[in-house]
Short mmCIF file of C-alpha atoms in Angstrom, two decimals:
data_model
loop_
_atom_site.label_atom_id
_atom_site.label_comp_id
_atom_site.label_asym_id
_atom_site.label_seq_id
_atom_site.Cartn_x
_atom_site.Cartn_y
_atom_site.Cartn_z
CA MET T 6 115.29 179.71 56.37
CA SER T 7 117.24 182.92 56.66
CA GLU T 8 117.60 185.20 53.69
CA GLN T 9 121.32 184.60 53.64
CA LEU T 10 120.90 180.82 53.56
CA SER T 11 118.42 181.22 50.68
CA ARG T 12 121.00 183.24 48.77
CA LEU T 13 123.65 180.65 49.54
CA GLN T 14 121.41 177.92 48.18
CA ALA T 15 120.78 179.99 45.08
CA PHE T 16 124.53 180.45 44.69
CA LEU T 17 125.08 176.70 44.87
CA ALA T 18 122.15 175.78 42.62
CA ASP T 19 123.45 175.11 39.10
CA ALA T 20 126.79 176.49 40.17
CA GLY T 21 128.62 174.35 37.65
CA ASP T 22 132.19 173.35 38.35
CA LEU T 23 133.69 174.73 41.50
CA GLU T 24 137.12 176.28 41.50
CA VAL T 25 138.64 175.75 44.92
CA VAL T 26 141.65 177.82 45.96
CA ALA T 27 142.80 176.40 49.26
CA PRO T 28 145.55 177.61 51.57
CA PRO T 29 148.62 175.39 51.76
CA ALA T 30 148.14 172.24 53.81
CA ASP T 31 150.76 173.34 56.32
CA VAL T 32 148.61 176.38 57.14
CA ARG T 33 145.46 174.38 57.70
CA LEU T 34 143.54 171.39 56.44
CA ASP T 35 141.13 172.26 53.68
CA TYR T 36 137.86 170.63 54.64
CA PHE T 37 135.90 172.20 51.82
CA ALA T 38 138.00 170.73 49.03
CA ARG T 39 137.97 167.38 50.77
CA PHE T 40 134.22 166.89 50.74
CA ALA T 41 133.28 169.10 47.77
CA ARG T 42 135.57 167.05 45.55
CA LEU T 43 133.10 164.19 45.86
CA ALA T 44 130.01 165.81 44.42
CA GLY T 45 130.72 169.49 43.92
CA ALA T 46 128.16 172.12 44.69
CA ALA T 47 125.25 169.68 44.74
CA LEU T 48 126.56 168.06 47.91
CA VAL T 49 127.13 171.40 49.58
CA ALA T 50 123.64 172.51 48.59
CA THR T 51 122.18 169.35 50.12
CA GLN T 52 124.03 170.01 53.34
CA VAL T 53 122.94 173.63 53.41
CA ALA T 54 119.34 172.51 52.94
CA ALA T 55 119.69 170.03 55.80
CA VAL T 56 121.04 172.72 58.10
CA ALA T 57 118.47 175.28 56.97
CA ALA T 58 115.51 172.98 57.53
CA PRO T 59 114.08 173.37 61.02
CA SER T 60 115.33 170.25 62.70
CA PRO T 61 113.15 168.54 65.27
CA ALA T 62 115.86 169.00 67.87
CA ARG T 63 115.81 172.74 67.39
CA ALA T 64 112.07 173.06 67.44
CA ALA T 65 110.83 174.82 70.49
CA VAL T 66 109.07 172.70 73.02
CA PRO T 67 105.66 174.11 73.76
CA THR T 68 105.30 175.04 77.39
CA PRO T 69 102.26 176.20 79.25
CA SER T 70 102.03 179.95 79.04
CA VAL T 71 99.69 180.30 81.99
CA SER T 72 100.62 179.40 85.54
CA SER T 73 98.80 176.36 86.83
CA ALA T 74 97.65 178.32 89.88
CA ALA T 75 95.48 180.43 87.65
CA LEU T 76 93.76 177.48 86.14
CA SER T 77 90.98 175.38 87.50
CA SER T 78 91.93 171.95 88.71
CA GLU T 79 90.54 170.39 85.56
CA ASN T 80 92.42 172.76 83.34
CA SER T 81 95.53 172.09 85.38
CA VAL T 82 95.37 168.40 84.61
CA ALA T 83 94.77 169.15 80.94
CA ALA T 84 97.68 171.57 80.87
CA GLU T 85 99.93 169.03 82.54
CA LYS T 86 98.94 166.40 79.99
CA THR T 87 99.62 168.86 77.19
CA ARG T 88 103.02 169.58 78.69
CA ILE T 89 103.82 165.87 78.95
CA VAL T 90 102.64 165.21 75.40
CA ALA T 91 104.81 168.07 74.16
CA ALA T 92 107.75 166.79 76.17
CA MET T 93 107.30 163.27 74.83
CA ARG T 94 107.13 164.62 71.31
CA SER T 95 110.31 166.55 71.93
CA VAL T 96 112.08 163.40 73.09
CA GLN T 97 110.70 161.50 70.12
CA ASP T 98 112.15 164.13 67.81
CA LEU T 99 115.47 164.05 69.60
CA SER T 100 115.55 160.30 69.29
CA ALA T 101 114.81 160.39 65.57
CA ARG T 102 117.54 162.91 64.98
CA TYR T 103 120.35 161.61 67.15
CA LEU T 104 119.86 157.86 67.52
CA SER T 105 119.02 157.06 63.92
CA ALA T 106 122.55 157.12 62.57
CA GLY T 107 124.72 154.07 62.43
CA ARG T 108 124.09 150.52 63.34
CA SER T 109 122.57 149.83 66.70
CA PRO T 110 121.71 146.48 68.21
CA THR T 111 118.94 148.08 70.15
CA SER T 112 115.82 149.95 69.25
CA ALA T 113 115.36 152.77 71.67
CA ARG T 114 112.21 153.22 73.66
CA ILE T 115 112.10 156.31 75.75
CA VAL T 116 109.97 156.61 78.83
CA MET T 117 109.40 159.79 80.71
CA ILE T 118 109.67 159.74 84.47
CA ASP T 119 106.84 161.39 86.29
CA PRO T 120 108.66 163.82 88.59
CA GLU T 121 105.82 163.71 91.10
CA LYS T 122 106.17 159.96 91.47
CA LEU T 123 109.93 159.72 91.29
CA PRO T 124 111.18 163.10 92.41
CA ASP T 125 114.77 162.00 92.98
CA GLU T 126 115.32 160.01 89.81
CA GLY T 127 117.69 160.97 87.05
CA PRO T 128 118.17 159.55 83.58
CA LEU T 129 118.65 155.79 83.41
CA ALA T 130 119.28 153.32 80.62
CA PHE T 131 117.86 149.82 80.66
CA ILE T 132 118.23 146.91 78.30
CA GLU T 133 115.12 144.81 77.89
CA PRO T 134 114.67 141.50 76.15
CA GLY T 135 114.03 141.96 72.47
CA GLU T 136 116.96 144.35 72.12
CA VAL T 137 115.15 147.33 73.44
CA CYS T 138 117.12 150.08 75.08
CA ARG T 139 114.76 151.71 77.52
CA ILE T 140 115.81 155.17 78.58
CA GLU T 141 114.03 156.80 81.46
CA GLY T 142 114.21 160.26 82.81
CA ILE T 143 114.60 162.35 79.68
CA ARG T 144 112.34 165.11 80.74
CA THR T 145 112.20 168.77 80.11
CA ASP T 146 111.82 170.04 83.62
CA TYR T 147 114.15 169.04 86.42
CA SER T 148 113.93 172.40 88.10
CA ARG T 149 111.65 171.14 90.82
CA THR T 150 113.87 168.24 91.70
CA ASP T 151 117.48 168.65 90.77
CA PRO T 152 119.04 171.96 89.73
CA ARG T 153 122.15 170.18 88.47
CA LEU T 154 120.14 168.03 86.12
CA ALA T 155 118.04 171.04 85.19
CA VAL T 156 121.22 172.46 83.68
CA MET T 157 121.44 169.34 81.56
CA ALA T 158 117.86 169.52 80.36
CA ASP T 159 117.24 173.13 79.52
CA THR T 160 118.13 173.12 75.84
CA PRO T 161 117.50 170.69 72.99
CA ALA T 162 121.25 170.13 72.68
CA THR T 163 121.72 169.18 76.32
CA ARG T 164 118.61 166.98 76.26
CA ALA T 165 120.09 165.30 73.20
CA PHE T 166 123.33 164.85 75.14
CA VAL T 167 121.47 163.04 77.92
CA LEU T 168 119.68 160.83 75.41
CA ILE T 169 122.85 159.86 73.53
CA HIS T 170 124.76 159.39 76.80
CA GLU T 171 122.18 156.88 77.99
CA SER T 172 122.01 155.15 74.61
CA MET T 173 125.76 154.55 74.79
CA HIS T 174 125.21 152.59 77.98
CA CYS T 175 122.86 150.37 76.01
CA ARG T 176 125.41 149.85 73.25
CA LEU T 177 128.41 148.77 75.30
CA GLY T 178 127.21 148.51 78.88
CA PRO T 179 126.06 144.88 78.96
CA ALA T 180 129.31 143.53 77.53
CA LEU T 181 131.28 145.73 79.90
CA MET T 182 129.33 144.61 82.94
CA ASN T 183 129.60 140.98 81.93
CA HIS T 184 133.33 141.40 81.63
CA VAL T 185 133.60 142.98 85.06
CA ALA T 186 131.58 140.19 86.61
CA GLN T 187 134.10 137.68 85.28
CA SER T 188 137.26 139.70 85.86
CA THR T 189 139.57 138.94 88.75
CA ALA T 190 141.48 142.20 88.42
CA PRO T 191 141.20 144.09 91.74
CA MET T 192 140.18 147.37 90.15
CA ALA T 193 138.11 146.06 87.25
CA TYR T 194 134.92 147.53 88.63
CA GLU T 195 136.49 150.85 89.60
CA PHE T 196 137.87 151.25 86.11
CA ALA T 197 134.77 149.98 84.32
CA VAL T 198 132.37 152.41 85.97
CA ARG T 199 134.62 155.33 85.11
CA PHE T 200 135.02 154.11 81.55
CA ASN T 201 131.27 153.51 81.27
CA GLU T 202 130.47 157.13 82.08
CA SER T 203 133.43 158.62 80.22
CA SER T 204 132.66 156.75 77.02
CA ALA T 205 128.99 157.81 77.23
CA ASP T 206 129.97 161.47 77.67
CA ALA T 207 132.48 161.23 74.83
CA TYR T 208 130.09 159.49 72.46
CA ALA T 209 127.35 162.03 73.15
CA VAL T 210 129.59 165.02 72.43
CA LEU T 211 131.09 163.42 69.33
CA THR T 212 127.64 162.50 68.00
CA LEU T 213 126.48 166.08 68.52
CA ALA T 214 129.54 167.27 66.60
CA ARG T 215 128.58 165.07 63.67
CA LYS T 216 124.91 166.03 63.76
CA ASP T 217 125.02 169.71 64.66
CA GLY T 218 128.57 170.83 64.00
CA ILE T 219 131.61 171.36 66.14
CA PRO T 220 130.64 174.74 67.69
CA ALA T 221 127.36 173.28 68.97
CA ALA T 222 129.19 170.27 70.38
CA LEU T 223 131.77 172.50 72.06
CA ALA T 224 128.99 174.51 73.70
CA VAL T 225 127.51 171.33 75.18
CA LEU T 226 130.98 170.11 76.11
CA ASP T 227 131.46 173.26 78.19
CA ARG T 228 128.23 172.64 80.09
CA VAL T 229 128.94 168.98 80.68
CA THR T 230 132.42 169.80 81.92
CA ALA T 231 130.94 172.28 84.39
CA VAL T 232 128.42 169.68 85.59
CA ARG T 233 131.11 167.02 86.02
CA GLU T 234 133.37 169.43 87.89
CA ALA T 235 130.51 170.34 90.22
CA GLU T 236 129.80 166.65 90.75
CA MET T 237 133.37 165.99 91.79
CA LEU T 238 133.01 168.58 94.55
CA LEU T 239 130.01 166.84 96.08
CA PRO T 240 130.86 165.07 99.32
CA GLU T 241 129.11 161.89 98.20
CA SER T 242 130.99 161.77 94.90
CA GLU T 243 132.94 158.57 94.41
CA GLY T 244 134.63 159.79 91.28
CA HIS T 245 132.79 157.41 88.99
CA HIS T 246 131.53 160.30 86.88
CA ASP T 247 134.95 161.89 86.66
CA SER T 248 135.02 162.19 82.89
CA ARG T 249 136.98 165.45 82.97
CA ASP T 250 140.11 163.95 81.40
CA THR T 251 138.05 162.29 78.69
CA LEU T 252 136.21 165.53 77.98
CA ARG T 253 139.54 167.36 77.67
CA ARG T 254 140.67 164.77 75.14
CA VAL T 255 137.42 165.06 73.20
CA ARG T 256 137.81 168.84 73.12
CA ALA T 257 141.31 168.44 71.70
CA VAL T 258 139.94 166.20 68.95
CA LEU T 259 137.22 168.69 68.03
CA GLU T 260 139.53 171.69 68.08
CA HIS T 261 142.70 170.27 66.59
CA THR T 262 142.02 167.07 64.67
CA PRO T 263 138.31 167.10 63.75
CA GLU T 264 139.15 165.23 60.54
CA ARG T 265 139.35 162.09 62.72
CA LEU T 266 135.58 162.36 63.10
CA ASP T 267 134.75 161.45 59.55
CA SER T 268 132.17 158.69 60.08
CA ASP T 269 129.72 157.36 62.64
CA ASP T 270 132.03 154.44 63.27
CA ALA T 271 134.90 156.84 63.83
CA ALA T 272 132.83 158.73 66.41
CA PHE T 273 132.13 155.49 68.25
CA SER T 274 135.74 154.30 68.08
CA LEU T 275 137.03 157.70 69.21
CA ALA T 276 134.65 157.67 72.15
CA ILE T 277 136.11 154.29 73.18
CA THR T 278 139.77 155.14 72.80
CA GLU T 279 139.55 158.60 74.35
CA ALA T 280 137.50 157.27 77.26
CA LEU T 281 139.96 154.43 77.85
CA ALA T 282 142.78 156.94 78.17
CA GLY T 283 140.72 159.49 80.11
CA ALA T 284 139.26 156.97 82.55
CA SER T 285 142.72 155.52 83.21
CA THR T 286 144.04 158.96 84.09
CA ALA T 287 141.05 159.66 86.32
CA LEU T 288 141.48 156.34 88.11
CA GLU T 289 145.15 156.89 88.77
CA ARG T 290 144.50 160.42 90.02
CA ALA T 291 141.80 159.16 92.36
CA GLU T 292 144.28 156.65 93.80
CA PRO T 293 141.96 154.92 96.25
CA LYS T 294 143.86 154.18 99.44
CA GLU T 295 143.06 150.49 99.45
CA TYR T 296 144.54 150.10 95.98
CA ARG T 297 147.64 152.28 96.34
CA VAL T 298 150.14 149.43 96.36
CA TYR T 299 148.37 147.61 93.58
CA LEU T 300 148.27 150.75 91.41
CA GLN T 301 152.06 150.90 91.46
CA SER T 302 152.56 147.25 90.68
CA ALA T 303 153.29 145.53 87.40
CA ASP T 304 150.09 143.56 87.92
CA TYR T 305 148.04 146.74 87.59
CA ALA T 306 149.71 147.66 84.31
CA ALA T 307 149.13 144.15 82.96
CA ASP T 308 145.50 144.09 84.15
CA MET T 309 144.79 147.46 82.55
CA GLN T 310 146.41 146.40 79.31
CA ARG T 311 144.18 143.34 79.23
CA PHE T 312 141.14 145.41 80.11
CA HIS T 313 141.85 147.94 77.36
CA GLY T 314 142.28 145.13 74.87
CA THR T 315 139.01 143.56 75.90
CA VAL T 316 137.10 146.83 75.66
CA GLU T 317 138.54 147.57 72.25
CA GLU T 318 137.50 144.09 71.20
CA MET T 319 133.97 144.78 72.48
CA ALA T 320 133.87 147.99 70.47
CA ARG T 321 135.07 146.23 67.34
CA GLY T 322 132.45 143.59 68.00
CA TYR T 323 129.80 146.25 68.26
CA LEU T 324 130.80 147.84 64.99
CA GLU T 325 131.26 144.58 63.13
CA GLY T 326 128.22 142.85 64.50
CA ALA T 327 130.01 139.89 66.02
CA HIS T 328 128.32 140.21 69.37
CA GLY T 329 125.04 140.02 71.17
CA LEU T 330 125.24 143.21 73.15
CA GLY T 331 121.61 144.01 72.71
CA ALA T 332 120.50 140.63 73.98
CA PRO T 333 120.31 140.87 77.73
CA LYS T 334 122.16 138.01 79.33
CA VAL T 335 121.32 139.08 82.82
CA ILE T 336 118.28 139.89 84.83
CA LEU T 337 117.89 142.76 87.22
CA ASN T 338 115.04 142.00 89.50
CA ASN T 339 116.71 141.40 92.77
CA LEU T 340 114.28 143.08 95.05
CA PHE T 341 115.53 141.14 98.04
CA MET T 342 118.97 142.65 97.71
CA ALA T 343 117.93 146.17 96.86
CA PRO T 344 116.86 147.63 100.21
CA ARG T 345 120.07 146.67 101.95
CA ALA T 346 122.45 147.30 99.09
CA PRO T 347 125.82 148.79 100.00
CA ALA T 348 126.70 152.21 98.67
CA ARG T 349 129.60 150.72 96.75
CA MET T 350 129.07 147.84 94.39
CA SER T 351 131.77 145.22 94.36
CA PRO T 352 131.88 142.78 91.45
CA TRP T 353 130.12 140.39 93.83
CA GLY T 354 127.43 142.92 94.48
CA LEU T 355 127.13 143.57 90.81
CA LEU T 356 126.81 139.90 90.14
CA ALA T 357 124.13 139.75 92.80
CA LYS T 358 122.22 142.46 91.00
CA LEU T 359 122.48 140.54 87.79
CA ARG T 360 120.90 137.38 89.13
CA PRO T 361 117.33 136.85 90.22
CA ALA T 362 117.15 135.84 93.85
CA GLU T 363 113.80 134.45 94.82
CA HIS T 364 114.95 133.42 98.26
CA GLY T 365 117.92 135.64 98.87
CA PHE T 366 121.45 134.43 98.44
CA THR T 367 124.74 133.76 100.14
CA ALA T 368 128.34 133.94 99.00
CA ALA T 369 128.13 130.22 98.24
CA THR T 370 125.08 130.58 96.02
CA LEU T 371 126.68 133.52 94.28
CA ARG T 372 129.70 131.37 93.46
CA LYS T 373 127.33 128.79 92.07
CA ASP T 374 125.81 131.55 89.97
CA VAL T 375 129.25 132.45 88.66
CA GLU T 376 129.69 128.90 87.45
CA GLU T 377 126.27 129.02 85.80
CA ILE T 378 127.05 132.31 84.12
CA THR T 379 130.36 130.97 82.90
CA ARG T 380 128.59 127.99 81.38
CA SER T 381 125.88 130.19 79.88
CA LEU T 382 128.49 132.48 78.35
CA ALA T 383 130.04 129.46 76.67
CA ARG T 384 126.61 128.66 75.25
CA ASP T 385 126.33 132.26 74.10
CA VAL T 386 129.56 132.02 72.18
CA ALA T 387 128.15 129.04 70.31
CA ALA T 388 124.78 130.76 69.86
CA SER T 389 126.35 133.98 68.61
CA ALA T 390 128.27 132.03 65.98
CA THR T 391 125.01 130.76 64.52
CA SER T 392 123.19 134.08 64.81
CA LYS T 393 126.11 136.21 63.64
CA HIS T 394 124.62 136.82 60.23
CA ALA T 395 121.29 137.87 61.66
CA ILE T 396 122.97 140.29 64.01
CA ALA T 397 125.27 141.67 61.35
CA ASP T 398 122.36 142.31 59.02
CA ASN T 399 120.47 143.80 61.94
CA ASP T 400 117.22 142.60 60.50
CA GLY T 401 116.94 139.09 61.81
CA PRO T 402 115.29 137.87 64.95
CA ALA T 403 116.87 139.14 68.11
CA PRO T 404 119.14 136.62 69.77
CA VAL T 405 117.63 135.58 73.06
CA HIS T 406 119.63 134.18 75.90
CA ALA T 407 118.70 130.70 76.95
CA SER T 408 117.78 131.80 80.44
CA LEU T 409 115.25 134.25 79.06
CA ALA T 410 113.75 132.13 76.31
CA GLY T 411 110.09 131.61 76.95
CA SER T 412 110.13 133.75 80.05
CA PRO T 413 106.75 135.39 80.47
CA GLU T 414 108.17 138.17 82.58
CA ARG T 415 109.63 141.46 81.48
CA HIS T 416 113.10 141.79 82.85
CA ALA T 417 115.58 144.53 82.39
CA VAL T 418 119.12 145.34 83.33
CA SER T 419 120.12 148.80 84.40
CA ILE T 420 123.48 149.63 82.96
CA GLY T 421 124.12 153.28 83.39
CA ARG T 422 122.93 156.56 84.64
CA LEU T 423 123.79 160.20 84.59
CA ARG T 424 123.32 160.58 88.30
CA SER T 425 126.26 160.28 90.61
CA ARG T 426 124.88 158.36 93.57
CA LEU T 427 125.14 154.64 93.20
CA ASP T 428 122.67 153.95 95.96
CA GLY T 429 120.12 155.65 93.76
CA VAL T 430 120.60 152.87 91.24
CA TYR T 431 119.03 150.48 93.65
CA SER T 432 116.02 152.62 94.38
CA GLY T 433 115.72 153.12 90.63
CA VAL T 434 115.63 149.38 90.23
CA LEU T 435 112.83 149.11 92.71
CA HIS T 436 110.83 151.72 90.92
CA SER T 437 111.61 150.93 87.37
CA THR T 438 112.04 147.24 86.81
CA GLY T 439 109.56 144.64 85.82
CA ALA T 440 106.12 144.29 84.35
CA SER T 441 104.31 146.28 87.02
CA GLU T 442 106.09 149.48 86.07
CA LEU T 443 105.40 148.98 82.40
CA THR T 444 101.72 148.33 82.78
CA ASP T 445 100.92 150.57 85.73
CA PRO T 446 97.42 151.84 84.94
CA ALA T 447 97.93 154.80 87.23
CA ALA T 448 100.87 156.00 85.20
CA ASP T 449 98.94 158.19 82.82
CA HIS T 450 102.06 159.41 81.13
CA GLU T 451 102.73 155.84 80.02
CA ASN T 452 99.54 155.74 78.03
CA LEU T 453 100.49 158.66 75.86
CA ASP T 454 102.27 158.43 72.56
CA ARG T 455 105.42 156.51 73.19
CA PRO T 456 108.23 156.78 70.69
CA GLY T 457 109.79 153.66 69.35
CA LEU T 458 106.94 151.28 70.04
CA MET O 17 155.64 194.55 76.66
CA THR O 18 154.49 193.82 73.16
CA THR O 19 151.12 193.34 71.63
CA SER O 20 150.36 191.02 68.76
CA ALA O 21 147.58 190.94 66.22
CA PRO O 22 144.97 188.23 66.71
CA PRO O 23 145.69 185.18 64.55
CA PRO O 24 144.18 185.28 61.07
CA ILE O 25 141.54 182.88 59.86
CA TYR O 26 142.78 181.20 56.72
CA ALA O 27 140.04 180.81 54.15
CA THR O 28 139.54 178.61 51.15
CA ALA O 29 138.11 180.66 48.27
CA VAL O 30 135.55 178.86 46.15
CA PHE O 31 134.36 180.23 42.83
CA ALA O 32 131.42 178.85 40.88
CA GLN O 33 131.64 178.43 37.13
CA ASN O 34 128.13 179.76 36.52
CA LYS O 35 127.67 182.28 39.32
CA PRO O 36 129.30 185.55 40.26
CA GLY O 37 130.66 186.00 43.74
CA ALA O 38 132.56 183.65 46.00
CA LEU O 39 132.20 181.30 48.88
CA LEU O 40 134.83 181.63 51.61
CA SER O 41 135.20 178.43 53.58
CA ILE O 42 136.75 178.67 57.04
CA PRO O 43 137.52 176.02 59.66
CA PRO O 44 135.32 175.71 62.74
CA LEU O 45 135.44 178.72 65.04
CA ALA O 46 135.21 178.61 68.81
CA ALA O 47 132.38 181.14 68.83
CA ALA O 48 129.92 182.55 66.34
CA THR O 49 130.76 185.95 64.89
CA THR O 50 129.86 188.42 62.17
CA PHE O 51 132.37 189.32 59.47
CA TYR O 52 132.84 192.94 58.51
CA VAL O 53 134.25 194.24 55.22
CA ASP O 54 136.43 197.32 55.19
CA ALA O 55 138.61 198.44 52.27
CA GLY O 56 138.73 194.97 50.75
CA ARG O 57 139.63 193.29 54.05
CA VAL O 58 137.30 190.99 55.95
CA ARG O 59 137.54 190.82 59.73
CA THR O 60 135.61 189.36 62.64
CA ALA O 61 134.05 191.63 65.23
CA ASP O 62 137.13 191.16 67.42
CA GLY O 63 139.57 191.94 64.67
CA ARG O 64 140.68 188.57 63.31
CA GLU O 65 141.35 188.91 59.62
CA LEU O 66 139.96 186.43 57.17
CA LEU O 67 143.01 185.75 55.02
CA ILE O 68 143.16 184.40 51.46
CA LEU O 69 146.79 183.62 50.79
CA ASP O 70 146.52 183.24 47.02
CA VAL O 71 147.01 186.71 45.53
CA GLU O 72 144.79 186.22 42.49
CA ALA O 73 141.96 184.66 44.48
CA ARG O 74 142.20 187.46 47.02
CA ALA O 75 141.84 190.05 44.24
CA ARG O 76 138.83 188.24 42.77
CA VAL O 77 137.11 188.12 46.16
CA ALA O 78 137.86 191.79 46.78
CA ASP O 79 136.29 192.58 43.44
CA ALA O 80 133.18 190.54 44.28
CA LEU O 81 132.89 192.31 47.64
CA VAL O 82 132.88 195.67 45.88
CA ARG O 83 130.42 194.61 43.17
CA ASP O 84 127.88 192.86 45.39
CA LEU O 85 128.53 192.08 49.04
CA ALA O 86 125.57 189.69 49.05
CA SER O 87 127.30 187.47 46.49
CA VAL O 88 130.07 186.54 48.95
CA PHE O 89 129.42 183.96 51.64
CA VAL O 90 131.47 182.94 54.65
CA VAL O 91 130.73 179.35 55.56
CA GLU O 92 132.17 177.15 58.24
CA THR O 93 133.23 173.78 56.93
CA GLY O 94 134.19 170.80 59.04
CA PRO O 95 135.47 167.39 57.99
CA LEU O 96 131.89 166.38 57.30
CA GLY O 97 131.02 169.36 55.18
CA PHE O 98 128.95 172.48 55.64
CA VAL O 99 128.38 173.44 59.26
CA ARG O 100 126.94 176.93 59.19
CA ASP O 101 127.07 180.31 57.48
CA TYR O 102 128.19 183.61 58.98
CA PRO O 103 126.82 187.07 58.29
CA ILE O 104 129.06 189.36 56.27
CA GLU O 105 128.35 193.07 56.47
CA PRO O 106 129.92 196.43 55.66
CA ALA O 107 132.20 197.74 58.38
CA ARG O 108 130.41 199.57 61.14
CA SER O 109 130.95 203.29 61.29
CA LEU O 110 132.62 204.42 64.47
#
């Protein structure tokens, strides 16, 4: 702790009553009086102590100090293992600090990607049965593979951003994707993917603001904005990661009305509402040619209004526990589809990804699947009514979808990623889904300490 | 062409019943800074003045700055409470 912080703590210790002389409210809001009124100097002292304590997220990550070329092959392997262990520990610390607050239907399990094995893979979020949010690709060194992602992984704050971003996909992604699969609105998918990424960016920045303070969050916001702007310039960009409008809105909240961020629930709700507005603006600016007429129609306005209402309902459900977001209702193991997947996912394609296909499928079988999903969703509604208390308490058995009950296999659904190329999602599926990946004996990094297990 | 002074930073002055000195709470700043004290006035490195509007409180803080600079703290406070502290030092000689 710095000498100044020690003196500040001494000042607050046994300070007695505090006399607060605040400027008039029309000059500025007085945050100090607002929170100090509750518990006086003791509360401030507690907060100072929390800030002064070396947080796990700020702890330096040990890195090898000697180049691997100078080491023997054996030492090289040992050094690499040390680096991976240190990196895993760093992620574990980040997870403890940033994902512990608030209610979550999922328990996070974070898996490092071995850059040698998957050199082109970025961060991914998966939901697994048992309400586990599996996040892959939180690693400390992207420099060998992706300079853009290296920017997002070179400080504890930006690594935390990636982690929280992916965790947001686990919180709302399944409900969102289910909704899209059922929606008949022409642009449901186009809007949903933008909202999915925007809300994850917004939630990550707002969580950082609550955990580390507004200046730290603004610093990360600047970097994320630069990354998103660079992404939009890429020729392969489809605009799905265009969260620039949402980030502008989040910045306005942090700079002008930070009092709106007064609880974890408020951070989550703000992420939803700001991303709804930001993603709508981004979608309308993108104005895909094939949707130009639709975008100017009354149908579009009505569809968007319905979509916004549904998403807000999902968010309320998440906060109030009246949902089963953590229980995967879908399976992503469609290896038959993956190699020939189109670059753009239509709702049909999405649905195809969400269904196992042992013998391939046709449009007719997909329609049959839709009917099955519709029926299974009706069963879920009934099931969620009976398990509502368990979910709300967050300590009961995890609700399991009928189609997964008793399944011996490990299935997962990929619901979001920080990377911009959708085709990469499919290759990620091939690499990352199923029991083989989880029990690969050759994956040494998997045998190391794994947080959350 | 006119020039204008940089906007002030309005501070809440907090005095403790049992301790000398003062705590000056300011809203979140866009960038970290150091505060410098010169002739009873407190400014950032780029010249923004830390302003206490209440005359009596301003006089008490000025007195504390003269008696013991280390007994005055500038802290950034957000809606959730304490965010960080800022260094406060005597003005640099030019």
